[in-house]
Amino acid sequence: MYCTIALTKPSNLMQKGDQDTLKQDTLVIDTVVVTRGKLSPLEEYELKKENHKEIYFLGDNKNMVTLPTSGGLAVNIQKLYNHLSRRGKGSRHLQKLFDKEYEQDLVNEMWEPLIKEYSHLSGDTLRLFVIHAKPSYAWISKATHYEQVAYVLKREKSFLDSISVLMDKIRL
């Protein structure tokens, strides 16, 4: 989600009164416009990459050693340091987390419309079904639409058959 806020400057912050002293008028914001919109998973991922450039710089350990055409061996000291340093390791870990979040967003983008269209659940049972029956990114990205619909229906039937067992586990 992103949020755009537009603020207009107040007019007459300070007014000169009848005397030589300045009176401060109250601050007034004329208009505040808030617009919201949902970004696609790819747009969110690109925005994270843009906002965290330093992490991608510190985590970069590709092409650390090169073979120049003139002969010899060239080592990029900065990339070698980033590869061995704690900050570099943490940056690569955070990059992996961003990649996993991106994959989960893609799964949610494909999964939620399928649930809304082909599932007959609602309320808490729907919420529990979405949590317990969500497929992996590897499977849902390779599956055809028919396989995805069959998966939803099969998992829903299995879920409804075992709902009492799940409810007992949740109450514990």
CSV table of N, CA and C in Angstrom, one decimal:
chain,number,residue,atom,x,y,z
A,1,MET,N,0.8,-1.2,0.0
A,1,MET,CA,0.0,0.0,0.0
A,1,MET,C,0.9,1.2,0.0
A,2,TYR,N,0.5,2.2,-0.7
A,2,TYR,CA,1.1,3.5,-0.6
A,2,TYR,C,0.1,4.6,-0.3
A,3,CYS,N,0.6,5.7,0.2
A,3,CYS,CA,-0.3,6.7,0.6
A,3,CYS,C,0.3,8.1,0.1
A,4,THR,N,-0.5,8.9,-0.5
A,4,THR,CA,0.0,10.2,-0.9
A,4,THR,C,-0.8,11.2,-0.2
A,5,ILE,N,0.0,12.2,0.4
A,5,ILE,CA,-0.7,13.2,1.2
A,5,ILE,C,-0.2,14.5,0.6
A,6,ALA,N,-1.2,15.4,0.3
A,6,ALA,CA,-0.9,16.7,-0.2
A,6,ALA,C,-1.3,17.7,0.8
A,7,LEU,N,-0.4,18.5,1.2
A,7,LEU,CA,-0.7,19.6,2.2
A,7,LEU,C,-0.5,20.9,1.5
A,8,THR,N,-1.4,21.9,1.7
A,8,THR,CA,-1.3,23.2,1.2
A,8,THR,C,-0.8,24.1,2.3
A,9,LYS,N,0.0,25.1,2.0
A,9,LYS,CA,0.5,26.0,3.0
A,9,LYS,C,-0.6,26.9,3.5
A,10,PRO,N,-0.6,27.2,4.7
A,10,PRO,CA,-1.5,28.2,5.3
A,10,PRO,C,-1.2,29.6,4.8
A,11,SER,N,-2.2,30.4,4.6
A,11,SER,CA,-2.0,31.8,4.3
A,11,SER,C,-2.0,32.6,5.6
A,12,ASN,N,-1.3,33.6,5.6
A,12,ASN,CA,-1.2,34.6,6.7
A,12,ASN,C,-0.7,33.9,8.0
A,13,LEU,N,0.5,33.5,8.0
A,13,LEU,CA,1.0,32.9,9.3
A,13,LEU,C,1.1,34.0,10.3
A,14,MET,N,1.6,35.2,9.9
A,14,MET,CA,1.8,36.3,10.8
A,14,MET,C,1.1,37.5,10.3
A,15,GLN,N,0.4,38.1,11.1
A,15,GLN,CA,-0.3,39.3,10.7
A,15,GLN,C,0.1,40.5,11.5
A,16,LYS,N,0.3,41.6,10.9
A,16,LYS,CA,0.6,42.8,11.7
A,16,LYS,C,-0.6,43.5,12.1
A,17,GLY,N,-0.7,43.7,13.4
A,17,GLY,CA,-1.9,44.3,14.0
A,17,GLY,C,-1.9,45.8,13.9
A,18,ASP,N,-2.8,46.5,14.7
A,18,ASP,CA,-2.8,47.9,14.7
A,18,ASP,C,-1.6,48.5,15.3
A,19,GLN,N,-0.9,47.8,16.2
A,19,GLN,CA,0.3,48.3,16.8
A,19,GLN,C,1.5,47.7,16.1
A,20,ASP,N,2.6,48.0,16.6
A,20,ASP,CA,3.9,47.5,16.0
A,20,ASP,C,4.2,46.1,16.4
A,21,THR,N,3.4,45.4,17.2
A,21,THR,CA,3.7,44.0,17.6
A,21,THR,C,3.1,43.1,16.6
A,22,LEU,N,3.7,41.9,16.4
A,22,LEU,CA,3.2,40.9,15.5
A,22,LEU,C,2.3,40.0,16.3
A,23,LYS,N,1.2,39.6,15.7
A,23,LYS,CA,0.3,38.6,16.3
A,23,LYS,C,0.4,37.4,15.4
A,24,GLN,N,0.5,36.2,16.1
A,24,GLN,CA,0.5,35.0,15.4
A,24,GLN,C,-0.9,34.5,15.2
A,25,ASP,N,-1.3,34.3,14.0
A,25,ASP,CA,-2.6,33.7,13.7
A,25,ASP,C,-2.5,32.2,13.9
A,26,THR,N,-3.6,31.5,14.1
A,26,THR,CA,-3.5,30.1,14.3
A,26,THR,C,-3.1,29.4,13.0
A,27,LEU,N,-2.4,28.3,13.0
A,27,LEU,CA,-2.0,27.6,11.8
A,27,LEU,C,-3.2,26.9,11.3
A,28,VAL,N,-3.5,27.0,10.0
A,28,VAL,CA,-4.6,26.4,9.4
A,28,VAL,C,-4.1,25.6,8.1
A,29,ILE,N,-4.4,24.4,8.1
A,29,ILE,CA,-4.1,23.6,6.8
A,29,ILE,C,-5.4,23.6,6.0
A,30,ASP,N,-5.3,24.2,4.8
A,30,ASP,CA,-6.5,24.4,4.0
A,30,ASP,C,-7.1,23.0,3.6
A,31,THR,N,-6.3,22.2,2.9
A,31,THR,CA,-6.8,21.0,2.4
A,31,THR,C,-5.8,19.8,2.6
A,32,VAL,N,-6.3,18.7,3.0
A,32,VAL,CA,-5.5,17.5,3.1
A,32,VAL,C,-6.2,16.4,2.2
A,33,VAL,N,-5.4,15.9,1.2
A,33,VAL,CA,-6.0,14.9,0.3
A,33,VAL,C,-5.2,13.7,0.5
A,34,VAL,N,-5.8,12.6,0.9
A,34,VAL,CA,-5.2,11.3,1.1
A,34,VAL,C,-5.7,10.3,0.0
A,35,THR,N,-4.8,9.8,-0.8
A,35,THR,CA,-5.2,8.8,-1.8
A,35,THR,C,-4.4,7.5,-1.5
A,36,ARG,N,-5.1,6.4,-1.6
A,36,ARG,CA,-4.6,5.1,-1.3
A,36,ARG,C,-4.7,4.2,-2.5
A,37,GLY,N,-3.8,3.4,-2.7
A,37,GLY,CA,-3.9,2.4,-3.8
A,37,GLY,C,-3.0,1.2,-3.5
A,38,LYS,N,-3.3,0.1,-4.1
A,38,LYS,CA,-2.6,-1.1,-3.8
A,38,LYS,C,-1.6,-1.3,-4.9
A,39,LEU,N,-0.3,-1.5,-4.5
A,39,LEU,CA,0.7,-1.8,-5.5
A,39,LEU,C,0.7,-3.2,-5.9
A,40,SER,N,1.1,-3.5,-7.1
A,40,SER,CA,1.3,-4.9,-7.4
A,40,SER,C,2.5,-5.5,-6.7
A,41,PRO,N,2.6,-6.8,-6.6
A,41,PRO,CA,3.8,-7.4,-5.9
A,41,PRO,C,5.1,-7.0,-6.5
A,42,LEU,N,5.1,-6.9,-7.8
A,42,LEU,CA,6.4,-6.5,-8.5
A,42,LEU,C,6.7,-5.0,-8.2
A,43,GLU,N,5.7,-4.2,-8.2
A,43,GLU,CA,5.9,-2.7,-7.8
A,43,GLU,C,6.4,-2.6,-6.4
A,44,GLU,N,5.8,-3.4,-5.5
A,44,GLU,CA,6.3,-3.3,-4.1
A,44,GLU,C,7.7,-3.8,-4.0
A,45,TYR,N,8.1,-4.9,-4.7
A,45,TYR,CA,9.4,-5.4,-4.7
A,45,TYR,C,10.4,-4.4,-5.2
A,46,GLU,N,10.1,-3.8,-6.3
A,46,GLU,CA,11.0,-2.8,-6.9
A,46,GLU,C,11.1,-1.5,-6.0
A,47,LEU,N,10.0,-1.2,-5.3
A,47,LEU,CA,10.1,-0.1,-4.4
A,47,LEU,C,11.0,-0.4,-3.2
A,48,LYS,N,11.0,-1.6,-2.7
A,48,LYS,CA,11.9,-2.0,-1.6
A,48,LYS,C,13.3,-2.0,-2.1
A,49,LYS,N,13.5,-2.5,-3.3
A,49,LYS,CA,14.9,-2.4,-3.9
A,49,LYS,C,15.4,-1.0,-4.0
A,50,GLU,N,14.5,-0.1,-4.4
A,50,GLU,CA,14.9,1.3,-4.5
A,50,GLU,C,15.1,2.0,-3.2
A,51,ASN,N,14.3,1.6,-2.2
A,51,ASN,CA,14.5,2.2,-0.9
A,51,ASN,C,15.6,1.7,-0.1
A,52,HIS,N,16.1,0.5,-0.4
A,52,HIS,CA,17.2,-0.2,0.3
A,52,HIS,C,18.4,-0.4,-0.6
A,53,LYS,N,18.8,0.6,-1.3
A,53,LYS,CA,19.9,0.5,-2.2
A,53,LYS,C,21.2,0.0,-1.5
A,54,GLU,N,21.4,0.5,-0.3
A,54,GLU,CA,22.6,0.2,0.5
A,54,GLU,C,22.7,-1.3,0.8
A,55,ILE,N,21.5,-1.9,1.1
A,55,ILE,CA,21.5,-3.3,1.3
A,55,ILE,C,21.9,-4.1,0.1
A,56,TYR,N,21.4,-3.7,-1.0
A,56,TYR,CA,21.8,-4.4,-2.3
A,56,TYR,C,23.3,-4.1,-2.6
A,57,PHE,N,23.8,-3.0,-2.3
A,57,PHE,CA,25.2,-2.7,-2.5
A,57,PHE,C,26.1,-3.6,-1.6
A,58,LEU,N,25.7,-3.6,-0.3
A,58,LEU,CA,26.5,-4.3,0.7
A,58,LEU,C,26.4,-5.8,0.5
A,59,GLY,N,25.3,-6.3,0.0
A,59,GLY,CA,25.1,-7.7,-0.2
A,59,GLY,C,25.7,-8.3,-1.5
A,60,ASP,N,26.1,-7.4,-2.4
A,60,ASP,CA,26.6,-7.8,-3.7
A,60,ASP,C,28.0,-8.5,-3.6
A,61,ASN,N,28.0,-9.7,-4.0
A,61,ASN,CA,29.3,-10.5,-4.0
A,61,ASN,C,29.5,-11.2,-5.3
A,62,LYS,N,28.8,-10.7,-6.4
A,62,LYS,CA,28.9,-11.3,-7.7
A,62,LYS,C,30.1,-10.7,-8.4
A,63,ASN,N,30.7,-11.4,-9.3
A,63,ASN,CA,31.9,-11.0,-10.0
A,63,ASN,C,32.9,-10.3,-9.2
A,64,MET,N,33.3,-11.0,-8.1
A,64,MET,CA,34.3,-10.5,-7.2
A,64,MET,C,35.7,-10.7,-7.8
A,65,VAL,N,35.9,-11.7,-8.5
A,65,VAL,CA,37.1,-12.0,-9.1
A,65,VAL,C,36.9,-12.1,-10.6
A,66,THR,N,37.7,-11.3,-11.4
A,66,THR,CA,37.6,-11.3,-12.8
A,66,THR,C,38.9,-11.6,-13.5
A,67,LEU,N,38.9,-12.0,-14.7
A,67,LEU,CA,40.1,-12.2,-15.5
A,67,LEU,C,40.2,-11.2,-16.6
A,68,PRO,N,41.0,-10.2,-16.4
A,68,PRO,CA,41.1,-9.1,-17.4
A,68,PRO,C,41.7,-9.7,-18.7
A,69,THR,N,41.4,-9.1,-19.9
A,69,THR,CA,41.9,-9.5,-21.2
A,69,THR,C,43.4,-9.4,-21.3
A,70,SER,N,44.0,-8.5,-20.5
A,70,SER,CA,45.4,-8.3,-20.6
A,70,SER,C,46.2,-9.3,-19.8
A,71,GLY,N,45.5,-10.2,-19.1
A,71,GLY,CA,46.1,-11.2,-18.3
A,71,GLY,C,46.1,-10.9,-16.8
A,72,GLY,N,46.3,-11.9,-16.0
A,72,GLY,CA,46.4,-11.6,-14.6
A,72,GLY,C,45.0,-12.0,-13.9
A,73,LEU,N,44.9,-11.4,-12.7
A,73,LEU,CA,43.7,-11.7,-11.9
A,73,LEU,C,43.3,-10.4,-11.2
A,74,ALA,N,42.0,-10.0,-11.3
A,74,ALA,CA,41.5,-8.8,-10.7
A,74,ALA,C,40.6,-9.1,-9.6
A,75,VAL,N,40.8,-8.6,-8.4
A,75,VAL,CA,39.9,-8.8,-7.3
A,75,VAL,C,39.3,-7.5,-6.8
A,76,ASN,N,38.0,-7.5,-6.7
A,76,ASN,CA,37.3,-6.3,-6.2
A,76,ASN,C,37.3,-6.3,-4.7
A,77,ILE,N,38.2,-5.5,-4.1
A,77,ILE,CA,38.3,-5.5,-2.6
A,77,ILE,C,37.0,-5.2,-1.9
A,78,GLN,N,36.3,-4.3,-2.4
A,78,GLN,CA,35.0,-3.9,-1.7
A,78,GLN,C,34.0,-5.1,-1.7
A,79,LYS,N,33.9,-5.8,-2.8
A,79,LYS,CA,33.0,-7.0,-2.9
A,79,LYS,C,33.5,-8.1,-2.0
A,80,LEU,N,34.9,-8.3,-2.0
A,80,LEU,CA,35.4,-9.3,-1.1
A,80,LEU,C,35.1,-9.0,0.4
A,81,TYR,N,35.3,-7.7,0.7
A,81,TYR,CA,35.0,-7.3,2.1
A,81,TYR,C,33.5,-7.5,2.4
A,82,ASN,N,32.7,-7.1,1.5
A,82,ASN,CA,31.2,-7.2,1.7
A,82,ASN,C,30.8,-8.7,1.8
A,83,HIS,N,31.6,-9.6,1.1
A,83,HIS,CA,31.3,-11.0,1.2
A,83,HIS,C,31.6,-11.6,2.6
A,84,LEU,N,32.7,-11.1,3.1
A,84,LEU,CA,33.2,-11.6,4.4
A,84,LEU,C,32.7,-10.9,5.6
A,85,SER,N,32.1,-9.7,5.5
A,85,SER,CA,31.7,-8.9,6.6
A,85,SER,C,30.4,-9.3,7.2
A,86,ARG,N,30.1,-8.9,8.4
A,86,ARG,CA,28.8,-9.2,9.0
A,86,ARG,C,27.7,-8.4,8.4
A,87,ARG,N,28.0,-7.2,8.0
A,87,ARG,CA,26.9,-6.3,7.4
A,87,ARG,C,26.6,-6.9,6.0
A,88,GLY,N,27.6,-7.4,5.3
A,88,GLY,CA,27.3,-8.1,4.0
A,88,GLY,C,26.4,-9.3,4.2
A,89,LYS,N,26.7,-10.1,5.2
A,89,LYS,CA,25.9,-11.3,5.4
A,89,LYS,C,24.5,-10.9,5.8
A,90,GLY,N,24.4,-9.9,6.7
A,90,GLY,CA,23.0,-9.5,7.1
A,90,GLY,C,22.2,-8.9,5.9
A,91,SER,N,23.0,-8.2,5.0
A,91,SER,CA,22.3,-7.6,3.8
A,91,SER,C,21.8,-8.7,2.9
A,92,ARG,N,22.6,-9.8,2.7
A,92,ARG,CA,22.2,-10.9,1.8
A,92,ARG,C,21.0,-11.6,2.5
A,93,HIS,N,21.0,-11.7,3.8
A,93,HIS,CA,19.8,-12.3,4.5
A,93,HIS,C,18.6,-11.5,4.3
A,94,LEU,N,18.7,-10.2,4.4
A,94,LEU,CA,17.5,-9.3,4.2
A,94,LEU,C,17.0,-9.4,2.7
A,95,GLN,N,18.0,-9.5,1.8
A,95,GLN,CA,17.6,-9.6,0.4
A,95,GLN,C,16.8,-10.9,0.2
A,96,LYS,N,17.2,-12.0,0.9
A,96,LYS,CA,16.4,-13.3,0.8
A,96,LYS,C,15.0,-13.1,1.4
A,97,LEU,N,14.9,-12.3,2.5
A,97,LEU,CA,13.6,-12.1,3.1
A,97,LEU,C,12.7,-11.3,2.1
A,98,PHE,N,13.3,-10.3,1.4
A,98,PHE,CA,12.5,-9.5,0.5
A,98,PHE,C,12.1,-10.4,-0.7
A,99,ASP,N,12.9,-11.4,-1.1
A,99,ASP,CA,12.5,-12.3,-2.2
A,99,ASP,C,11.4,-13.2,-1.7
A,100,LYS,N,11.5,-13.7,-0.5
A,100,LYS,CA,10.4,-14.5,0.1
A,100,LYS,C,9.1,-13.8,0.2
A,101,GLU,N,9.1,-12.5,0.6
A,101,GLU,CA,7.9,-11.7,0.7
A,101,GLU,C,7.3,-11.5,-0.7
A,102,TYR,N,8.2,-11.3,-1.6
A,102,TYR,CA,7.7,-11.1,-3.0
A,102,TYR,C,7.0,-12.3,-3.5
A,103,GLU,N,7.6,-13.5,-3.2
A,103,GLU,CA,6.9,-14.7,-3.6
A,103,GLU,C,5.6,-14.9,-2.9
A,104,GLN,N,5.6,-14.6,-1.6
A,104,GLN,CA,4.3,-14.7,-0.9
A,104,GLN,C,3.2,-13.8,-1.4
A,105,ASP,N,3.7,-12.6,-1.8
A,105,ASP,CA,2.7,-11.6,-2.4
A,105,ASP,C,2.2,-12.1,-3.7
A,106,LEU,N,3.0,-12.8,-4.5
A,106,LEU,CA,2.6,-13.4,-5.7
A,106,LEU,C,1.6,-14.5,-5.5
A,107,VAL,N,1.9,-15.3,-4.5
A,107,VAL,CA,1.0,-16.4,-4.1
A,107,VAL,C,-0.4,-15.9,-3.7
A,108,ASN,N,-0.4,-14.8,-2.8
A,108,ASN,CA,-1.6,-14.2,-2.4
A,108,ASN,C,-2.4,-13.6,-3.5
A,109,GLU,N,-1.7,-13.0,-4.5
A,109,GLU,CA,-2.3,-12.4,-5.6
A,109,GLU,C,-3.1,-13.4,-6.5
A,110,MET,N,-2.5,-14.6,-6.6
A,110,MET,CA,-3.2,-15.7,-7.4
A,110,MET,C,-4.2,-16.5,-6.5
A,111,TRP,N,-3.9,-16.6,-5.2
A,111,TRP,CA,-4.6,-17.5,-4.3
A,111,TRP,C,-6.0,-16.9,-3.9
A,112,GLU,N,-6.0,-15.6,-3.5
A,112,GLU,CA,-7.2,-15.0,-3.0
A,112,GLU,C,-8.3,-14.9,-4.0
A,113,PRO,N,-8.1,-14.6,-5.3
A,113,PRO,CA,-9.2,-14.6,-6.2
A,113,PRO,C,-9.8,-16.1,-6.4
A,114,LEU,N,-8.9,-17.1,-6.4
A,114,LEU,CA,-9.4,-18.4,-6.5
A,114,LEU,C,-10.3,-18.8,-5.3
A,115,ILE,N,-9.9,-18.4,-4.1
A,115,ILE,CA,-10.7,-18.7,-2.9
A,115,ILE,C,-12.0,-18.0,-3.0
A,116,LYS,N,-12.0,-16.7,-3.4
A,116,LYS,CA,-13.3,-16.0,-3.4
A,116,LYS,C,-14.3,-16.6,-4.4
A,117,GLU,N,-13.7,-17.1,-5.6
A,117,GLU,CA,-14.6,-17.5,-6.6
A,117,GLU,C,-15.1,-19.0,-6.4
A,118,TYR,N,-14.2,-19.8,-5.9
A,118,TYR,CA,-14.5,-21.3,-5.8
A,118,TYR,C,-14.8,-21.8,-4.4
A,119,SER,N,-14.6,-21.1,-3.4
A,119,SER,CA,-14.8,-21.5,-2.1
A,119,SER,C,-16.2,-21.1,-1.6
A,120,HIS,N,-16.8,-21.9,-0.7
A,120,HIS,CA,-18.1,-21.6,-0.2
A,120,HIS,C,-18.0,-21.2,1.3
A,121,LEU,N,-16.8,-20.9,1.8
A,121,LEU,CA,-16.5,-20.6,3.2
A,121,LEU,C,-16.7,-19.1,3.4
A,122,SER,N,-16.9,-18.7,4.7
A,122,SER,CA,-16.9,-17.3,5.1
A,122,SER,C,-16.5,-17.2,6.5
A,123,GLY,N,-16.1,-16.0,6.9
A,123,GLY,CA,-15.8,-15.7,8.3
A,123,GLY,C,-14.5,-16.3,8.8
A,124,ASP,N,-14.6,-16.8,10.0
A,124,ASP,CA,-13.4,-17.4,10.6
A,124,ASP,C,-12.9,-18.7,9.9
A,125,THR,N,-13.9,-19.5,9.4
A,125,THR,CA,-13.5,-20.7,8.7
A,125,THR,C,-12.8,-20.3,7.4
A,126,LEU,N,-13.2,-19.3,6.7
A,126,LEU,CA,-12.5,-18.9,5.5
A,126,LEU,C,-11.0,-18.4,5.9
A,127,ARG,N,-10.9,-17.6,6.9
A,127,ARG,CA,-9.6,-17.1,7.4
A,127,ARG,C,-8.7,-18.3,7.7
A,128,LEU,N,-9.2,-19.3,8.4
A,128,LEU,CA,-8.4,-20.5,8.8
A,128,LEU,C,-8.0,-21.3,7.5
A,129,PHE,N,-9.0,-21.4,6.6
A,129,PHE,CA,-8.7,-22.2,5.4
A,129,PHE,C,-7.6,-21.5,4.6
A,130,VAL,N,-7.7,-20.2,4.5
A,130,VAL,CA,-6.6,-19.5,3.7
A,130,VAL,C,-5.3,-19.7,4.3
A,131,ILE,N,-5.2,-19.7,5.6
A,131,ILE,CA,-3.9,-19.9,6.3
A,131,ILE,C,-3.4,-21.4,6.1
A,132,HIS,N,-4.3,-22.3,6.3
A,132,HIS,CA,-3.8,-23.7,6.3
A,132,HIS,C,-3.7,-24.3,4.9
A,133,ALA,N,-4.4,-23.8,3.9
A,133,ALA,CA,-4.4,-24.4,2.6
A,133,ALA,C,-3.6,-23.7,1.6
A,134,LYS,N,-2.9,-22.7,1.9
A,134,LYS,CA,-2.2,-21.9,0.9
A,134,LYS,C,-1.1,-22.7,0.3
A,135,PRO,N,-1.0,-22.8,-1.0
A,135,PRO,CA,0.0,-23.6,-1.7
A,135,PRO,C,1.4,-22.8,-1.7
A,136,SER,N,2.4,-23.6,-2.1
A,136,SER,CA,3.7,-23.0,-2.2
A,136,SER,C,3.8,-22.2,-3.5
A,137,TYR,N,4.8,-21.3,-3.6
A,137,TYR,CA,5.0,-20.5,-4.8
A,137,TYR,C,5.4,-21.4,-5.9
A,138,ALA,N,6.3,-22.4,-5.7
A,138,ALA,CA,6.8,-23.3,-6.8
A,138,ALA,C,5.6,-24.0,-7.4
A,139,TRP,N,4.6,-24.5,-6.6
A,139,TRP,CA,3.5,-25.2,-7.1
A,139,TRP,C,2.5,-24.3,-7.9
A,140,ILE,N,2.2,-23.2,-7.3
A,140,ILE,CA,1.1,-22.4,-7.9
A,140,ILE,C,1.6,-21.7,-9.1
A,141,SER,N,2.9,-21.4,-9.2
A,141,SER,CA,3.4,-20.8,-10.4
A,141,SER,C,3.5,-21.7,-11.6
A,142,LYS,N,3.5,-23.0,-11.4
A,142,LYS,CA,3.6,-24.0,-12.4
A,142,LYS,C,2.3,-24.6,-12.8
A,143,ALA,N,1.3,-24.6,-11.9
A,143,ALA,CA,0.0,-25.2,-12.1
A,143,ALA,C,-0.9,-24.5,-13.0
A,144,THR,N,-1.7,-25.2,-13.8
A,144,THR,CA,-2.6,-24.6,-14.7
A,144,THR,C,-3.8,-24.1,-13.8
A,145,HIS,N,-4.7,-23.4,-14.5
A,145,HIS,CA,-5.9,-22.8,-13.8
A,145,HIS,C,-6.8,-24.0,-13.3
A,146,TYR,N,-6.9,-25.0,-14.1
A,146,TYR,CA,-7.7,-26.2,-13.8
A,146,TYR,C,-7.1,-26.9,-12.6
A,147,GLU,N,-5.8,-27.0,-12.5
A,147,GLU,CA,-5.2,-27.7,-11.4
A,147,GLU,C,-5.4,-26.8,-10.1
A,148,GLN,N,-5.3,-25.5,-10.2
A,148,GLN,CA,-5.5,-24.6,-9.1
A,148,GLN,C,-6.9,-24.7,-8.6
A,149,VAL,N,-7.9,-24.8,-9.4
A,149,VAL,CA,-9.3,-24.9,-9.0
A,149,VAL,C,-9.5,-26.3,-8.3
A,150,ALA,N,-9.0,-27.3,-8.9
A,150,ALA,CA,-9.1,-28.6,-8.3
A,150,ALA,C,-8.4,-28.7,-7.0
A,151,TYR,N,-7.3,-28.0,-6.8
A,151,TYR,CA,-6.6,-27.9,-5.5
A,151,TYR,C,-7.5,-27.2,-4.5
A,152,VAL,N,-8.1,-26.1,-4.8
A,152,VAL,CA,-9.0,-25.4,-3.9
A,152,VAL,C,-10.2,-26.3,-3.5
A,153,LEU,N,-10.8,-26.9,-4.4
A,153,LEU,CA,-12.0,-27.8,-4.1
A,153,LEU,C,-11.6,-29.0,-3.2
A,154,LYS,N,-10.4,-29.6,-3.6
A,154,LYS,CA,-10.0,-30.7,-2.8
A,154,LYS,C,-9.6,-30.3,-1.4
A,155,ARG,N,-8.9,-29.2,-1.2
A,155,ARG,CA,-8.5,-28.7,0.1
A,155,ARG,C,-9.6,-28.3,0.9
A,156,GLU,N,-10.6,-27.7,0.3
A,156,GLU,CA,-11.8,-27.2,1.0
A,156,GLU,C,-12.6,-28.4,1.5
A,157,LYS,N,-12.7,-29.5,0.7
A,157,LYS,CA,-13.4,-30.7,1.2
A,157,LYS,C,-12.7,-31.3,2.4
A,158,SER,N,-11.3,-31.4,2.3
A,158,SER,CA,-10.5,-31.9,3.3
A,158,SER,C,-10.6,-31.1,4.6
A,159,PHE,N,-10.6,-29.8,4.4
A,159,PHE,CA,-10.7,-28.8,5.5
A,159,PHE,C,-12.0,-29.0,6.2
A,160,LEU,N,-13.1,-29.0,5.5
A,160,LEU,CA,-14.4,-29.2,6.1
A,160,LEU,C,-14.6,-30.5,6.9
A,161,ASP,N,-13.9,-31.5,6.3
A,161,ASP,CA,-14.0,-32.8,7.0
A,161,ASP,C,-13.3,-32.8,8.3
A,162,SER,N,-12.2,-32.0,8.4
A,162,SER,CA,-11.4,-32.0,9.6
A,162,SER,C,-11.5,-30.7,10.4
A,163,ILE,N,-12.6,-29.9,10.2
A,163,ILE,CA,-12.7,-28.7,10.9
A,163,ILE,C,-12.9,-28.8,12.4
A,164,SER,N,-13.5,-29.9,12.9
A,164,SER,CA,-13.7,-30.0,14.3
A,164,SER,C,-12.4,-30.3,15.0
A,165,VAL,N,-11.5,-31.0,14.3
A,165,VAL,CA,-10.2,-31.3,14.8
A,165,VAL,C,-9.4,-30.0,14.9
A,166,LEU,N,-9.5,-29.2,13.9
A,166,LEU,CA,-8.7,-27.9,13.9
A,166,LEU,C,-9.3,-27.0,15.0
A,167,MET,N,-10.5,-27.0,15.1
A,167,MET,CA,-11.1,-26.1,16.2
A,167,MET,C,-10.7,-26.5,17.6
A,168,ASP,N,-10.6,-27.8,17.8
A,168,ASP,CA,-10.1,-28.3,19.1
A,168,ASP,C,-8.6,-27.9,19.3
A,169,LYS,N,-7.8,-27.9,18.3
A,169,LYS,CA,-6.4,-27.5,18.4
A,169,LYS,C,-6.3,-26.0,18.7
A,170,ILE,N,-7.1,-25.3,18.1
A,170,ILE,CA,-7.1,-23.8,18.3
A,170,ILE,C,-7.5,-23.4,19.7
A,171,ARG,N,-8.5,-24.1,20.2
A,171,ARG,CA,-9.0,-23.8,21.6
A,171,ARG,C,-7.9,-24.1,22.6
A,172,LEU,N,-7.0,-25.1,22.3
A,172,LEU,CA,-6.0,-25.4,23.3
A,172,LEU,C,-5.0,-24.3,23.4
